[in-house]
């Protein structure tokens, strides 16, 4: 059987010229986009249990726009008035500019790296006098914290939001020939929502080494993997696989 319908575990692209749509049209396949995970904010009550004093810190480290949203949300719910003297350290310029949603950008001390965590660490090392607050999800990269520790940075980690499995009870997995994942949490959501899922001839693809490991750990067969030398993006990897697969399965 040919691959005709693919479920992509991400939000639907807003750009009508997305490579996903071009790939689907070129291969005559139908795509459905559905996030397998979503973010829920930590409540003010649960945040207090962490015993973190937001105002005891002189700088905040943001690694995503989501972290910014939930930092300022909790500050409002906790009635914490963030002083104008607070310094902000962001992983990228894009994340830094997002701060304009909450503060007067030009009147604040804002620093940013170029999107890579090691560069962000180098930036933080130039401000070792700061006491940093690091808003996190319950799902985060421990290796990043290990790097902060190794460099002797004075920081407090605090959970501002949680990454949880979405309710997918309205989905029939038999309607799809292929499933595409982008995080270990997405694989976990598959198992939670469909405990009786049997892969069989269904195709599973993923992006990233950690997601690939999660596929293997779940006892599933990984058919499509990105990035690779010939397919640096997920749409390219799907395109290459589907072309070959459908040519071999013409019935």
Coordinates of C-alpha atoms in Angstrom, one line a residue:
X1 CA 0.0 0.0 0.0
X2 CA 1.1 3.5 -0.8
X3 CA 1.5 6.2 1.7
X4 CA -1.5 8.4 1.3
X5 CA -2.2 10.1 4.6
X6 CA 0.4 11.5 7.1
X7 CA -0.1 12.7 10.6
X8 CA 2.4 15.4 11.6
X9 CA 2.5 16.0 15.4
X10 CA 2.9 19.8 15.1
X11 CA 0.6 22.8 14.7
X12 CA -0.6 23.5 11.2
X13 CA 1.8 25.8 9.4
X14 CA 0.4 29.3 8.9
X15 CA 2.5 29.9 5.8
X16 CA 0.6 28.7 2.7
X17 CA 4.0 28.2 1.0
X18 CA 5.3 25.8 3.7
X19 CA 7.6 23.1 2.4
X20 CA 5.1 20.6 3.9
X21 CA 2.4 21.7 1.5
X22 CA 4.8 21.6 -1.4
X23 CA 5.9 18.1 -0.5
X24 CA 2.3 16.9 -0.1
X25 CA 1.3 18.3 -3.5
X26 CA 4.3 16.8 -5.2
X27 CA 3.7 13.4 -3.8
X28 CA -0.1 13.4 -3.9
X29 CA -0.4 12.8 -0.1
X30 CA -2.7 14.3 2.4
X31 CA -1.3 15.9 5.6
X32 CA -3.0 16.4 8.9
X33 CA -1.3 18.5 11.6
X34 CA -2.1 17.8 15.3
X35 CA 0.2 18.6 18.2
X36 CA 0.7 15.6 20.4
X37 CA 1.9 17.8 23.4
X38 CA 1.0 21.2 24.7
X39 CA 2.1 23.6 27.4
X40 CA 0.2 24.3 30.6
X41 CA 1.2 27.1 33.0
X42 CA 2.2 26.2 36.6
X43 CA -0.4 27.7 38.9
X44 CA 0.6 30.4 41.4
X45 CA -0.2 27.9 44.2
X46 CA 2.2 25.3 42.9
X47 CA 4.9 27.9 42.1
X48 CA 4.9 29.1 45.7
X49 CA 5.7 25.5 46.8
X50 CA 9.0 25.9 45.0
X51 CA 9.9 28.6 47.4
X52 CA 11.5 30.8 44.7
X53 CA 11.8 34.5 45.3
X54 CA 11.6 36.1 41.9
X55 CA 12.7 39.5 43.2
X56 CA 15.8 38.0 44.8
X57 CA 17.3 37.8 41.3
X58 CA 18.9 40.5 39.2
X59 CA 18.6 38.8 35.8
X60 CA 16.3 36.4 34.0
X61 CA 17.5 33.9 31.4
X62 CA 15.0 33.1 28.7
X63 CA 15.5 30.2 26.2
X64 CA 12.0 30.5 24.6
X65 CA 9.1 32.8 24.0
X66 CA 6.9 30.4 26.0
X67 CA 9.2 31.0 29.0
X68 CA 8.7 34.7 28.7
X69 CA 4.9 34.3 28.5
X70 CA 4.7 32.3 31.7
X71 CA 7.3 34.4 33.6
X72 CA 5.2 37.5 33.2
X73 CA 2.0 35.6 33.7
X74 CA 3.1 34.3 37.1
X75 CA 4.5 37.7 38.1
X76 CA 1.1 39.1 37.5
X77 CA -0.7 36.4 39.3
X78 CA 1.7 36.6 42.2
X79 CA 1.4 40.4 42.2
X80 CA 5.2 40.7 41.7
X81 CA 6.2 44.0 40.3
X82 CA 9.3 43.4 38.2
X83 CA 11.7 46.3 38.7
X84 CA 13.0 48.4 35.8
X85 CA 16.5 47.3 36.9
X86 CA 15.9 43.7 36.0
X87 CA 18.3 42.4 33.3
X88 CA 17.2 40.0 30.6
X89 CA 19.4 37.4 28.9
X90 CA 17.9 35.7 25.9
X91 CA 19.1 32.8 23.7
X92 CA 18.4 34.7 20.5
X93 CA 17.4 38.1 19.2
X94 CA 14.0 36.8 18.2
X95 CA 13.3 35.8 21.8
X96 CA 14.7 39.1 23.1
X97 CA 12.5 41.1 20.8
X98 CA 9.5 39.2 22.1
X99 CA 10.0 41.0 25.4
X100 CA 8.4 44.1 23.8
X101 CA 5.1 42.4 24.5
X102 CA 5.6 43.0 28.2
X103 CA 8.2 45.7 28.8
X104 CA 9.5 49.0 27.2
X105 CA 12.3 47.4 25.3
X106 CA 14.6 50.4 24.8
X107 CA 14.6 51.2 28.5
X108 CA 15.8 47.8 29.7
X109 CA 19.1 46.0 29.9
X110 CA 18.6 43.2 27.4
X111 CA 21.3 40.8 26.1
X112 CA 21.0 38.0 23.6
X113 CA 23.0 35.2 22.0
X114 CA 22.5 33.9 18.4
X115 CA 20.4 30.9 19.2
X116 CA 22.9 28.5 20.6
X117 CA 23.0 27.6 24.3
X118 CA 26.8 27.6 24.6
X119 CA 26.8 31.1 23.3
X120 CA 24.2 32.1 25.9
X121 CA 26.5 30.6 28.6
X122 CA 29.4 32.7 27.3
X123 CA 27.2 35.7 27.6
X124 CA 26.2 34.9 31.1
X125 CA 29.8 34.4 32.1
X126 CA 30.4 38.0 31.2
X127 CA 27.9 38.9 33.9
X128 CA 28.9 36.6 36.7
X129 CA 27.9 39.2 39.3
X130 CA 24.3 38.6 38.4
X131 CA 22.0 36.2 40.3
X132 CA 20.1 34.5 37.4
X133 CA 16.6 33.1 37.4
X134 CA 16.0 30.4 34.8
X135 CA 12.3 29.7 34.0
X136 CA 11.9 26.1 32.9
X137 CA 9.4 23.5 31.8
X138 CA 9.2 20.2 33.7
X139 CA 10.7 18.8 30.5
X140 CA 14.1 20.4 29.9
X141 CA 17.7 19.5 29.0
X142 CA 19.7 18.6 32.1
X143 CA 22.9 19.0 30.1
X144 CA 22.3 22.7 29.9
X145 CA 22.0 22.9 33.6
X146 CA 25.2 20.9 33.9
X147 CA 27.0 23.5 31.7
X148 CA 25.8 26.3 33.9
X149 CA 27.0 24.5 37.0
X150 CA 30.4 23.7 35.4
X151 CA 30.9 27.4 34.8
X152 CA 30.1 28.4 38.3
X153 CA 27.1 30.6 37.5
X154 CA 24.8 31.7 40.2
X155 CA 21.3 30.7 39.1
X156 CA 18.0 29.3 40.3
X157 CA 16.0 27.0 38.2
X158 CA 12.2 27.3 38.6
X159 CA 9.3 25.6 36.9
X160 CA 7.0 28.1 35.3
X161 CA 5.1 25.7 32.9
X162 CA 4.7 22.0 32.1
X163 CA 4.8 20.1 28.9
X164 CA 2.0 17.5 28.9
X165 CA 0.4 15.1 26.5
X166 CA -2.6 16.3 24.5
X167 CA -5.9 14.5 24.4
X168 CA -6.0 12.7 21.1
X169 CA -9.0 10.5 21.7
X170 CA -10.8 11.8 18.6
X171 CA -8.0 10.4 16.3
X172 CA -8.1 7.0 14.7
X173 CA -4.6 5.8 14.1
X174 CA -5.8 3.5 11.4
X175 CA -6.7 6.5 9.2
X176 CA -3.0 7.3 8.7
X177 CA -0.1 5.6 7.0
X178 CA 2.7 7.6 8.6
X179 CA 3.3 9.5 11.8
X180 CA 5.9 12.2 12.2
X181 CA 7.4 13.2 15.6
X182 CA 9.6 16.0 16.9
X183 CA 10.3 15.2 20.5
X184 CA 10.5 12.4 23.0
X185 CA 7.4 13.8 24.6
X186 CA 5.5 13.3 21.4
X187 CA 6.4 9.6 21.4
X188 CA 5.3 9.4 25.1
X189 CA 2.0 11.0 24.1
X190 CA 1.5 8.3 21.4
X191 CA 1.9 5.6 24.1
X192 CA -0.4 7.4 26.6
X193 CA -3.2 8.1 24.1
X194 CA -2.9 4.8 22.2
X195 CA -1.6 2.1 24.6
X196 CA -2.6 -0.6 22.2
X197 CA -0.9 1.0 19.2
X198 CA 0.7 -1.6 16.9
X199 CA 3.0 -0.2 14.2
X200 CA 2.8 -3.0 11.7
X201 CA 3.3 -1.4 8.3
X202 CA 2.8 2.1 9.5
X203 CA 5.7 4.5 8.9
X204 CA 7.2 6.5 11.7
X205 CA 9.5 9.4 11.1
X206 CA 11.2 11.8 13.5
X207 CA 13.4 14.8 13.8
X208 CA 16.5 14.8 16.0
X209 CA 18.7 12.2 17.7
X210 CA 16.8 12.3 21.1
X211 CA 13.5 11.7 19.4
X212 CA 15.0 8.9 17.4
X213 CA 16.2 7.3 20.6
X214 CA 12.7 7.6 22.1
X215 CA 11.3 5.8 19.1
X216 CA 13.7 2.9 19.6
X217 CA 13.1 2.9 23.4
X218 CA 9.4 2.6 22.7
X219 CA 10.0 -0.6 20.7
X220 CA 9.0 1.1 17.4
X221 CA 10.6 1.0 14.0
X222 CA 12.1 4.2 12.8
X223 CA 11.6 4.6 9.0
X224 CA 12.3 8.3 8.3
X225 CA 14.9 10.3 10.2
X226 CA 16.1 13.9 9.9
X227 CA 18.3 15.8 9.8
X228 CA 20.7 13.9 7.5
X229 CA 23.3 15.0 5.0
X230 CA 20.8 14.6 2.2
X231 CA 17.7 15.7 4.1
X232 CA 18.4 18.6 6.6
X233 CA 14.7 19.2 7.1
X234 CA 11.8 17.0 7.9
X235 CA 9.8 17.8 4.7
X236 CA 12.8 16.9 2.6
X237 CA 13.2 13.6 4.5
X238 CA 9.5 12.7 4.1
X239 CA 9.7 13.7 0.4
X240 CA 12.6 11.4 -0.3
X241 CA 11.1 8.5 1.6
X242 CA 7.6 8.7 0.1
X243 CA 8.9 9.0 -3.5
X244 CA 10.9 5.8 -3.0
X245 CA 8.3 4.0 -0.9
X246 CA 5.4 4.7 -3.2
X247 CA 7.3 3.7 -6.2
X248 CA 8.0 0.3 -4.6
X249 CA 4.4 -0.1 -3.4
X250 CA 2.3 0.7 -6.5
X251 CA -0.6 -1.4 -5.5

